[in-house]
Short mmCIF file of C-alpha atoms and ligand atoms in Angstrom, two decimals:
data_model
loop_
_atom_site.label_atom_id
_atom_site.label_comp_id
_atom_site.label_asym_id
_atom_site.label_seq_id
_atom_site.Cartn_x
_atom_site.Cartn_y
_atom_site.Cartn_z
CA MET A 543 0.03 0.05 -0.04
CA SER A 544 1.24 3.46 -0.79
CA HIS A 545 1.60 5.70 2.06
CA LEU A 546 0.83 8.75 0.02
CA MET A 547 -2.71 10.18 0.19
CA GLN A 548 -4.41 9.34 -3.00
CA SER A 549 -5.16 12.84 -4.22
CA TYR A 550 -3.54 12.35 -7.59
CA ALA A 551 -4.48 9.68 -10.20
CA PRO A 552 -1.81 6.88 -10.06
CA PRO A 553 1.13 8.34 -12.12
CA SER A 554 2.63 6.27 -14.93
CA LEU A 555 5.88 8.11 -15.12
CA SER A 556 8.69 9.06 -12.90
CA ILE A 557 11.15 11.65 -14.21
CA GLU A 558 14.67 11.21 -12.87
CA ARG A 559 16.58 14.14 -14.41
CA GLY A 560 16.24 17.06 -16.74
CA ARG A 561 18.43 19.36 -18.87
CA GLY A 562 17.07 22.31 -20.83
CA ALA A 563 13.98 21.18 -22.60
CA TRP A 564 14.60 17.50 -22.21
CA VAL A 565 13.76 15.18 -19.30
CA TRP A 566 14.64 11.49 -18.89
CA ASP A 567 12.67 8.88 -17.07
CA GLU A 568 13.93 6.06 -14.85
CA GLN A 569 14.42 3.77 -17.80
CA GLY A 570 16.53 6.42 -19.51
CA ARG A 571 13.84 7.34 -22.09
CA ARG A 572 14.07 10.96 -23.23
CA TYR A 573 11.19 13.30 -23.62
CA LEU A 574 10.74 16.84 -24.89
CA ASP A 575 9.10 18.65 -22.06
CA ALA A 576 6.00 20.72 -23.20
CA PHE A 577 4.57 20.14 -19.72
CA GLY A 578 7.08 22.09 -17.52
CA GLY A 579 5.57 20.68 -14.30
CA ILE A 580 2.34 22.56 -15.25
CA ALA A 581 3.90 25.84 -16.54
CA VAL A 582 6.62 26.04 -13.89
CA THR A 583 10.01 25.27 -15.41
CA ALA A 584 10.01 28.20 -17.77
CA LEU A 585 13.80 28.28 -18.08
CA GLY A 586 13.91 24.52 -18.56
CA HIS A 587 15.76 22.05 -16.29
CA SER A 588 19.24 22.42 -14.67
CA HIS A 589 19.52 25.97 -16.01
CA PRO A 590 23.22 27.01 -15.18
CA ASP A 591 22.17 30.44 -13.69
CA ILE A 592 19.44 28.80 -11.46
CA ASN A 593 21.87 26.04 -10.32
CA ALA A 594 24.49 28.69 -9.50
CA VAL A 595 22.29 31.06 -7.59
CA ILE A 596 20.76 28.13 -5.60
CA SER A 597 24.16 26.86 -4.61
CA GLU A 598 25.69 30.37 -3.77
CA GLN A 599 22.65 31.61 -1.91
CA SER A 600 22.00 28.35 0.05
CA ALA A 601 25.68 28.45 1.08
CA LYS A 602 25.18 31.96 2.38
CA LEU A 603 21.63 32.23 3.85
CA MET A 604 18.40 30.27 2.99
CA HIS A 605 16.05 31.72 5.41
CA SER A 606 15.76 34.56 7.95
CA SER A 607 12.29 35.85 8.59
CA ASN A 608 9.89 38.45 7.47
CA VAL A 609 10.39 40.24 10.77
CA MET A 610 13.78 41.10 9.33
CA ARG A 611 14.73 43.09 6.22
CA ILE A 612 15.32 40.88 3.14
CA PRO A 613 17.01 43.10 0.60
CA ALA A 614 16.56 40.50 -2.37
CA GLN A 615 12.77 40.62 -1.50
CA GLU A 616 12.80 44.38 -1.76
CA GLN A 617 14.67 44.22 -5.05
CA LEU A 618 12.40 41.54 -6.48
CA ALA A 619 9.23 43.41 -5.41
CA GLU A 620 10.59 46.61 -7.12
CA ARG A 621 11.32 44.74 -10.28
CA LEU A 622 7.91 43.02 -10.36
CA CYS A 623 6.16 46.31 -9.83
CA ALA A 624 8.12 47.87 -12.73
CA HIS A 625 7.14 45.03 -14.95
CA SER A 626 3.44 44.93 -13.92
CA GLY A 627 2.44 48.47 -13.24
CA MET A 628 1.56 47.53 -9.60
CA GLN A 629 3.05 49.35 -6.49
CA ARG A 630 3.52 46.83 -3.71
CA VAL A 631 3.99 43.07 -3.22
CA PHE A 632 3.21 40.43 -0.62
CA PHE A 633 5.17 37.19 -1.02
CA GLY A 634 3.97 33.65 -0.29
CA ASN A 635 4.88 30.22 -1.52
CA SER A 636 2.36 29.12 -4.10
CA GLY A 637 -0.39 30.27 -6.46
CA ALA A 638 -3.22 29.59 -4.01
CA GLU A 639 -1.46 31.55 -1.38
CA ALA A 640 -1.15 34.54 -3.76
CA ASN A 641 -4.80 34.30 -4.52
CA GLU A 642 -5.66 33.91 -0.81
CA ALA A 643 -3.84 37.18 -0.27
CA ALA A 644 -5.75 38.83 -3.19
CA ILE A 645 -9.10 37.66 -1.83
CA LYS A 646 -8.10 38.96 1.67
CA LEU A 647 -7.51 42.36 -0.04
CA SER A 648 -10.97 42.14 -1.42
CA ARG A 649 -12.30 41.65 2.00
CA LEU A 650 -10.35 44.65 3.33
CA HIS A 651 -11.70 46.59 0.36
CA ALA A 652 -15.27 45.59 1.44
CA HIS A 653 -14.43 46.75 4.95
CA HIS A 654 -12.99 50.19 3.78
CA THR A 655 -15.95 50.80 1.45
CA LYS A 656 -18.46 49.54 4.03
CA VAL A 657 -19.90 46.64 2.11
CA ALA A 658 -21.37 44.26 4.65
CA ALA A 659 -22.01 41.11 2.51
CA PRO A 660 -19.25 41.26 -0.27
CA ILE A 661 -19.39 39.41 -3.51
CA VAL A 662 -16.45 38.49 -5.67
CA ILE A 663 -17.33 37.80 -9.34
CA CYS A 664 -15.33 34.86 -10.86
CA PHE A 665 -15.73 32.87 -14.11
CA GLU A 666 -16.79 29.46 -15.03
CA ASP A 667 -13.97 27.08 -15.75
CA GLY A 668 -11.61 29.46 -14.00
CA PHE A 669 -8.99 27.91 -11.67
CA HIS A 670 -7.65 29.71 -8.64
CA GLY A 671 -6.42 27.00 -6.27
CA ARG A 672 -7.24 24.32 -3.79
CA THR A 673 -7.38 26.06 -0.36
CA LEU A 674 -10.92 26.37 0.76
CA THR A 675 -11.32 30.04 -0.26
CA THR A 676 -9.50 29.66 -3.57
CA LEU A 677 -11.59 26.59 -4.24
CA ALA A 678 -14.70 28.73 -3.68
CA ALA A 679 -13.34 31.15 -6.21
CA THR A 680 -12.62 28.35 -8.71
CA GLY A 681 -15.25 27.87 -11.50
CA ASN A 682 -14.99 24.03 -11.76
CA THR A 683 -17.76 22.28 -9.83
CA ALA A 684 -16.26 18.87 -10.05
CA ILE A 685 -13.28 19.64 -7.87
CA LYS A 686 -15.53 21.24 -5.22
CA LYS A 687 -17.31 18.02 -4.52
CA GLY A 688 -17.38 16.96 -0.91
CA PHE A 689 -15.88 20.25 0.35
CA ALA A 690 -19.08 22.07 1.38
CA PRO A 691 -19.72 24.33 3.08
CA LEU A 692 -17.64 26.76 0.89
CA ASP A 693 -17.50 30.48 1.22
CA PRO A 694 -20.75 31.74 -0.30
CA GLY A 695 -19.33 35.07 -1.51
CA PHE A 696 -18.35 34.06 -4.95
CA VAL A 697 -20.50 34.23 -8.02
CA HIS A 698 -19.50 32.46 -11.34
CA LEU A 699 -20.32 33.85 -14.72
CA PRO A 700 -19.68 32.57 -18.18
CA TYR A 701 -16.15 33.61 -19.32
CA GLY A 702 -16.31 36.55 -21.69
CA ASP A 703 -20.03 37.18 -21.34
CA ILE A 704 -20.57 40.91 -21.04
CA ASP A 705 -24.44 40.70 -20.66
CA ALA A 706 -24.09 38.15 -17.89
CA LEU A 707 -21.55 40.47 -16.15
CA ASP A 708 -23.90 43.54 -16.42
CA ALA A 709 -26.90 41.53 -15.17
CA ALA A 710 -24.95 40.28 -12.19
CA LEU A 711 -23.76 43.72 -11.35
CA ALA A 712 -27.38 45.05 -11.55
CA GLN A 713 -28.56 42.00 -9.43
CA TYR A 714 -26.09 42.90 -6.66
CA THR A 715 -26.79 46.65 -6.53
CA ALA A 716 -29.43 48.03 -4.30
CA GLN A 717 -30.12 51.74 -3.69
CA GLY A 718 -27.06 52.58 -5.64
CA GLU A 719 -24.84 50.52 -3.37
CA SER A 720 -23.03 47.52 -5.02
CA ARG A 721 -21.96 44.38 -3.03
CA VAL A 722 -19.56 43.42 -5.73
CA VAL A 723 -16.06 44.23 -4.30
CA ALA A 724 -13.93 42.50 -6.89
CA VAL A 725 -13.84 40.70 -10.11
CA MET A 726 -11.30 37.97 -10.31
CA ILE A 727 -10.14 36.60 -13.72
CA GLU A 728 -7.50 34.81 -15.74
CA ALA A 729 -6.76 36.98 -18.78
CA ILE A 730 -6.08 33.61 -20.45
CA GLN A 731 -7.76 30.60 -18.72
CA GLY A 732 -5.20 27.84 -18.37
CA GLU A 733 -6.81 24.83 -16.81
CA ALA A 734 -9.85 25.42 -19.03
CA GLY A 735 -7.63 24.63 -22.03
CA VAL A 736 -5.92 28.04 -22.93
CA ARG A 737 -9.02 30.19 -23.52
CA LEU A 738 -8.17 33.78 -24.24
CA ALA A 739 -10.59 36.43 -23.01
CA PRO A 740 -12.59 37.74 -25.94
CA GLU A 741 -11.51 41.16 -27.57
CA GLY A 742 -12.65 44.00 -25.38
CA PHE A 743 -13.77 41.92 -22.35
CA LEU A 744 -11.06 43.02 -19.99
CA GLU A 745 -11.58 46.65 -21.00
CA HIS A 746 -15.33 46.17 -20.21
CA LEU A 747 -14.47 44.70 -16.77
CA ARG A 748 -12.09 47.63 -16.10
CA THR A 749 -14.90 50.15 -16.76
CA ARG A 750 -17.47 48.32 -14.73
CA CYS A 751 -15.00 47.82 -11.87
CA ASP A 752 -14.38 51.49 -11.81
CA GLN A 753 -18.06 52.34 -11.83
CA HIS A 754 -18.75 49.87 -8.99
CA GLN A 755 -15.70 50.70 -6.97
CA ALA A 756 -14.63 46.99 -7.34
CA LEU A 757 -11.12 45.67 -7.57
CA LEU A 758 -10.01 44.01 -10.76
CA ILE A 759 -7.86 41.00 -9.84
CA CYS A 760 -5.91 39.27 -12.59
CA ASP A 761 -4.75 35.74 -11.77
CA GLU A 762 -1.48 35.42 -13.69
CA ILE A 763 -0.22 32.42 -12.03
CA GLN A 764 -0.18 30.36 -15.20
CA SER A 765 0.03 33.08 -17.87
CA GLY A 766 2.38 35.43 -16.15
CA ILE A 767 6.11 35.96 -16.01
CA GLY A 768 6.59 36.05 -19.79
CA ARG A 769 4.85 33.00 -20.88
CA THR A 770 2.52 34.80 -23.44
CA GLY A 771 5.28 36.99 -24.91
CA ARG A 772 4.51 39.83 -22.52
CA TRP A 773 5.26 39.84 -18.79
CA PHE A 774 1.59 39.40 -18.02
CA GLY A 775 -1.42 38.23 -20.00
CA TYR A 776 -3.44 41.39 -19.25
CA GLN A 777 -0.68 43.32 -21.12
CA HIS A 778 -2.08 42.16 -24.45
CA SER A 779 -4.91 44.62 -23.59
CA ALA A 780 -4.85 48.27 -22.57
CA VAL A 781 -6.09 47.25 -19.06
CA LEU A 782 -4.23 47.70 -15.75
CA PRO A 783 -5.68 45.61 -13.00
CA ASP A 784 -5.73 46.59 -9.25
CA VAL A 785 -4.32 43.28 -8.02
CA VAL A 786 -2.13 40.70 -9.91
CA THR A 787 -1.23 37.24 -8.66
CA ILE A 788 1.83 35.14 -9.75
CA ALA A 789 3.62 31.99 -8.82
CA LYS A 790 4.70 28.91 -11.12
CA ALA A 791 7.35 30.28 -13.55
CA LEU A 792 8.52 32.96 -10.90
CA GLY A 793 10.70 30.36 -9.16
CA ASN A 794 11.35 27.93 -12.06
CA GLY A 795 10.44 25.13 -9.64
CA PHE A 796 11.49 26.78 -6.40
CA PRO A 797 8.38 27.51 -4.50
CA ILE A 798 7.36 31.21 -4.49
CA GLY A 799 4.14 33.05 -5.15
CA ALA A 800 3.18 36.70 -4.91
CA CYS A 801 0.23 39.12 -4.69
CA LEU A 802 0.83 42.58 -6.33
CA ALA A 803 -1.36 45.47 -5.89
CA ARG A 804 -1.64 49.27 -6.74
CA GLY A 805 -3.69 52.14 -5.38
CA ALA A 806 -5.74 51.77 -2.28
CA ALA A 807 -5.44 47.94 -2.43
CA ALA A 808 -1.61 48.28 -2.07
CA ALA A 809 -2.09 49.86 1.35
CA TYR A 810 -4.71 47.52 2.87
CA PHE A 811 -2.23 45.16 4.52
CA THR A 812 -0.80 46.74 7.65
CA PRO A 813 1.62 45.26 10.28
CA GLY A 814 0.15 42.09 11.67
CA SER A 815 -2.79 41.82 9.08
CA HIS A 816 -1.17 39.06 6.91
CA GLY A 817 1.92 37.03 6.95
CA SER A 818 3.91 33.90 5.97
CA THR A 819 6.85 32.10 7.62
CA PHE A 820 8.60 31.10 4.43
CA GLY A 821 7.03 33.60 1.89
CA GLY A 822 9.75 35.54 0.05
CA ASN A 823 12.73 34.11 1.95
CA PRO A 824 16.20 35.03 0.79
CA LEU A 825 16.75 31.86 -1.27
CA ALA A 826 13.35 31.99 -2.94
CA CYS A 827 13.81 35.74 -3.80
CA ALA A 828 17.38 35.15 -5.13
CA VAL A 829 16.12 32.48 -7.40
CA ALA A 830 13.17 34.60 -8.64
CA ASN A 831 15.54 37.61 -9.21
CA THR A 832 17.69 35.27 -11.32
CA VAL A 833 14.62 34.11 -13.37
CA LEU A 834 13.92 37.77 -14.15
CA ASP A 835 17.51 38.43 -15.00
CA VAL A 836 17.57 35.50 -17.52
CA ILE A 837 14.32 36.52 -19.08
CA GLU A 838 15.57 40.15 -19.47
CA ARG A 839 19.15 39.22 -20.54
CA ASP A 840 18.09 36.61 -23.08
CA GLN A 841 15.13 38.65 -24.36
CA LEU A 842 12.77 35.75 -23.81
CA LEU A 843 9.59 37.74 -24.11
CA GLU A 844 10.37 38.48 -27.79
CA ARG A 845 11.57 35.02 -28.15
CA ASN A 846 8.32 33.56 -26.74
CA HIS A 847 6.17 35.73 -28.94
CA MET A 848 8.10 34.54 -32.08
CA LEU A 849 8.38 30.91 -31.11
CA GLY A 850 4.66 30.75 -30.14
CA ALA A 851 3.67 32.05 -33.55
CA ARG A 852 5.81 29.62 -35.16
CA MET A 853 4.53 26.68 -33.13
CA LEU A 854 0.77 27.70 -33.58
CA GLY A 855 1.36 28.12 -37.32
CA ARG A 856 2.94 24.68 -37.74
CA LEU A 857 0.30 23.05 -35.33
CA ARG A 858 -2.54 24.55 -37.38
CA GLU A 859 -1.01 23.45 -40.67
CA ARG A 860 -0.71 20.01 -39.58
CA LEU A 861 -3.89 19.66 -37.42
CA ASP A 862 -6.55 21.85 -38.93
CA PRO A 863 -7.24 19.30 -41.74
CA LEU A 864 -8.08 16.55 -39.03
CA ASP A 865 -11.73 16.27 -38.02
CA LEU A 866 -10.61 15.25 -34.61
CA ILE A 867 -9.13 18.65 -33.90
CA THR A 868 -11.55 21.62 -33.65
CA GLU A 869 -9.29 24.42 -32.70
CA VAL A 870 -5.59 25.32 -32.03
CA ARG A 871 -5.21 28.52 -29.93
CA GLY A 872 -2.91 30.29 -27.69
CA ARG A 873 -0.35 32.97 -27.12
CA GLY A 874 3.43 32.59 -26.87
CA MET A 875 4.39 29.48 -24.95
CA MET A 876 0.84 28.80 -23.91
CA ILE A 877 -0.87 26.56 -26.55
CA GLY A 878 -4.33 24.84 -26.29
CA VAL A 879 -5.44 22.18 -28.62
CA GLN A 880 -9.17 21.49 -28.68
CA PHE A 881 -10.27 17.93 -29.64
CA ALA A 882 -13.79 17.07 -30.68
CA GLN A 883 -13.24 14.13 -28.47
CA LEU A 884 -9.98 13.51 -26.66
CA PRO A 885 -8.80 10.04 -27.32
CA GLU A 886 -8.53 8.22 -23.99
CA ARG A 887 -4.94 7.20 -24.56
CA PHE A 888 -3.69 10.48 -26.09
CA ASN A 889 -1.22 11.15 -23.33
CA GLU A 890 0.35 7.66 -23.79
CA HIS A 891 0.62 8.41 -27.51
CA CYS A 892 2.48 11.66 -26.65
CA LEU A 893 4.80 9.65 -24.39
CA GLU A 894 5.46 7.04 -27.10
CA HIS A 895 6.45 9.97 -29.28
CA GLY A 896 8.76 11.38 -26.67
CA LEU A 897 6.70 14.39 -25.72
CA LEU A 898 5.22 15.59 -22.43
CA ILE A 899 2.01 17.69 -22.53
CA VAL A 900 -0.64 18.64 -20.02
CA LYS A 901 -4.38 17.77 -20.14
CA ALA A 902 -6.90 20.50 -19.65
CA ALA A 903 -10.73 20.71 -19.34
CA HIS A 904 -13.30 20.09 -22.03
CA GLN A 905 -11.52 17.51 -24.23
CA SER A 906 -8.46 19.80 -24.67
CA VAL A 907 -4.72 19.59 -23.98
CA ARG A 908 -2.00 22.20 -23.44
CA LEU A 909 1.51 22.64 -24.48
CA LEU A 910 3.46 24.79 -22.02
CA PRO A 911 7.02 24.61 -23.26
CA PRO A 912 10.07 26.24 -21.67
CA TYR A 913 11.05 29.61 -22.99
CA ILE A 914 14.57 28.37 -23.79
CA LEU A 915 13.35 26.06 -26.57
CA SER A 916 15.44 26.15 -29.80
CA ASP A 917 13.81 26.48 -33.19
CA GLU A 918 14.61 22.88 -33.84
CA GLN A 919 13.09 21.69 -30.49
CA ALA A 920 9.96 23.88 -31.16
CA ASP A 921 9.60 22.22 -34.61
CA SER A 922 10.29 18.83 -33.07
CA ALA A 923 7.54 19.40 -30.36
CA THR A 924 5.00 20.22 -33.05
CA GLU A 925 6.05 17.22 -35.17
CA ARG A 926 5.83 14.81 -32.23
CA PHE A 927 2.41 16.27 -31.23
CA GLY A 928 1.11 15.85 -34.86
CA ASP A 929 2.51 12.20 -35.00
CA ALA A 930 0.79 11.49 -31.64
CA VAL A 931 -2.55 12.77 -33.01
CA ILE A 932 -2.22 10.57 -36.22
CA ALA A 933 -1.43 7.54 -33.91
CA ALA A 934 -4.29 8.20 -31.67
CA ILE A 935 -6.66 8.55 -34.73
CA ALA A 936 -5.25 5.27 -36.21
CA GLU A 937 -5.87 3.53 -32.90
CA VAL A 938 -9.46 4.92 -32.62
CA HIS A 939 -10.21 3.58 -36.20
CA ALA A 940 -8.41 0.23 -35.62
C1 PLP B 1434 -4.48 30.24 -12.90
C2 PLP B 1434 -4.08 29.49 -11.70
N1 PLP B 1434 -4.35 30.03 -10.48
C3 PLP B 1434 -3.93 29.41 -9.32
C4 PLP B 1434 -3.32 28.22 -9.34
C5 PLP B 1434 -2.98 27.47 -8.05
O1 PLP B 1434 -1.51 27.45 -7.92
P1 PLP B 1434 -0.87 26.39 -6.95
O2 PLP B 1434 -0.98 25.13 -7.39
O3 PLP B 1434 0.57 26.92 -6.90
O4 PLP B 1434 -1.44 26.71 -5.60
C6 PLP B 1434 -3.07 27.59 -10.56
C7 PLP B 1434 -2.41 26.20 -10.71
O5 PLP B 1434 -2.46 25.52 -11.61
C8 PLP B 1434 -3.41 28.24 -11.71
O6 PLP B 1434 -3.14 27.71 -12.94
#
C-alpha cells in the first residue's frame, strides 16, 4: 500500500533528471518537455544560472524571517512592480497563497468601502487554487465536490459574457450600493484549455469595476512571467488591474508566489494583518531575481512571442485538416489544442512519441514549453504532437 494520500491519479511516469527542454525517465527514455511541471520550469531544467544562484545563496543564507529586512525581496518587489504597473507586493509560497492574499485584499476593500456582504465575481472554468477559499473562487464544480460548506461570497459567470456580467452587477446593486467588491479573472484561462478573453472583455471589466468601486484581480499564475510573450497576460490589452497574482514560473520550480497591488489595495495590509513564515525568503527571492535576470538578458519575451507564433502556425497547418481537432489556440508558450473528443490514450501516444504535454478541461490539452526552446526543438515538439494525434486517430479507427 502506498503511504501517499491518493489525491492524484496513479502516475505512470517518474522523471529522474532534466536538462534544458529535455527530461529522462527512470528507464533512460528521453522526452521533450512541453509540460514544464504545469507551466513552472520556464527556463527549462538544470539551468546554469538557477543552479548557480541556488548553490551560492544556500551556502550564504536560505532563510531569515519576514520580521527582518530581506534586501533580495525588496529588489524583487521593485522589479515585479516595474514590469506589472503595480506598487507593492506580498510574497507567499504558491499560487493558492497568492490568490488567498488577493481575496483577503478584497475583504479589506469591502471593509473600507463599508460593504457588509461582499461578492467576488469569478468565471466558469476558471481555476484559482485548492485552499478552501480559492476553491470557492474556482469555477469548476467537479473539484469542489465534498468540500461544502464553501465560502458563499463568490458568483461564477460565463467567461467573456458581457451581458451576464452587467446582469450580475445589476442584481447585486441596491439603492445605488454595489455588493460586488472584486472581479477575479485569468486573462487567459489555463486549466480550461488556454481560452483567451474575448476582445474588449477586460476593458469592459475595467470600466465596470471603476463604476462599482470593485477591484479588478488578474490571476496570472499560469500566464504570467513572460509565458505569453508579454510579462503578463493582461498586457495584451490596454487594461491595468488593481491586483495581480503570480507563482509557477517565478521560481522555475523553487516555490514562490506573490500578490501585487496598486492604489488603495496596495495599502490595505498593515503590520500584523497578513503574513507567512517562508514567503519571500532570501533563497526564494534570489532564485526569482535570477529568473527575471535571465528573461531580461536573453530577451525571452520577444523569443516567446516569435516561437509561439511559429508553433501555432505549424500545429494549425498539420492539425486543422483533421476532423478530430476543432481548434488550435494560444499566445506565446501557452498553446491549447481542442479535440472534438480527446482519445482516452492520447497522453500515452504523446509519451510514445517522446513528448510531455498537459491535459486540460473540455477535451483539450495544453503545450506549455520552456522559454529556452530552440527553433529545432519547437519544430520537433509540433512534429511529435502531430504524430501522436495521427497515432491516436489510427488507434481509434483500428
Ligand atoms: C491560474 C491558476 N491560479 C492558481 C493556481 C494555483 O496555484 P498553486 O497550485 O501553486 O497553488 C493555478 C495552478 O495551476 C493556476 O493555474
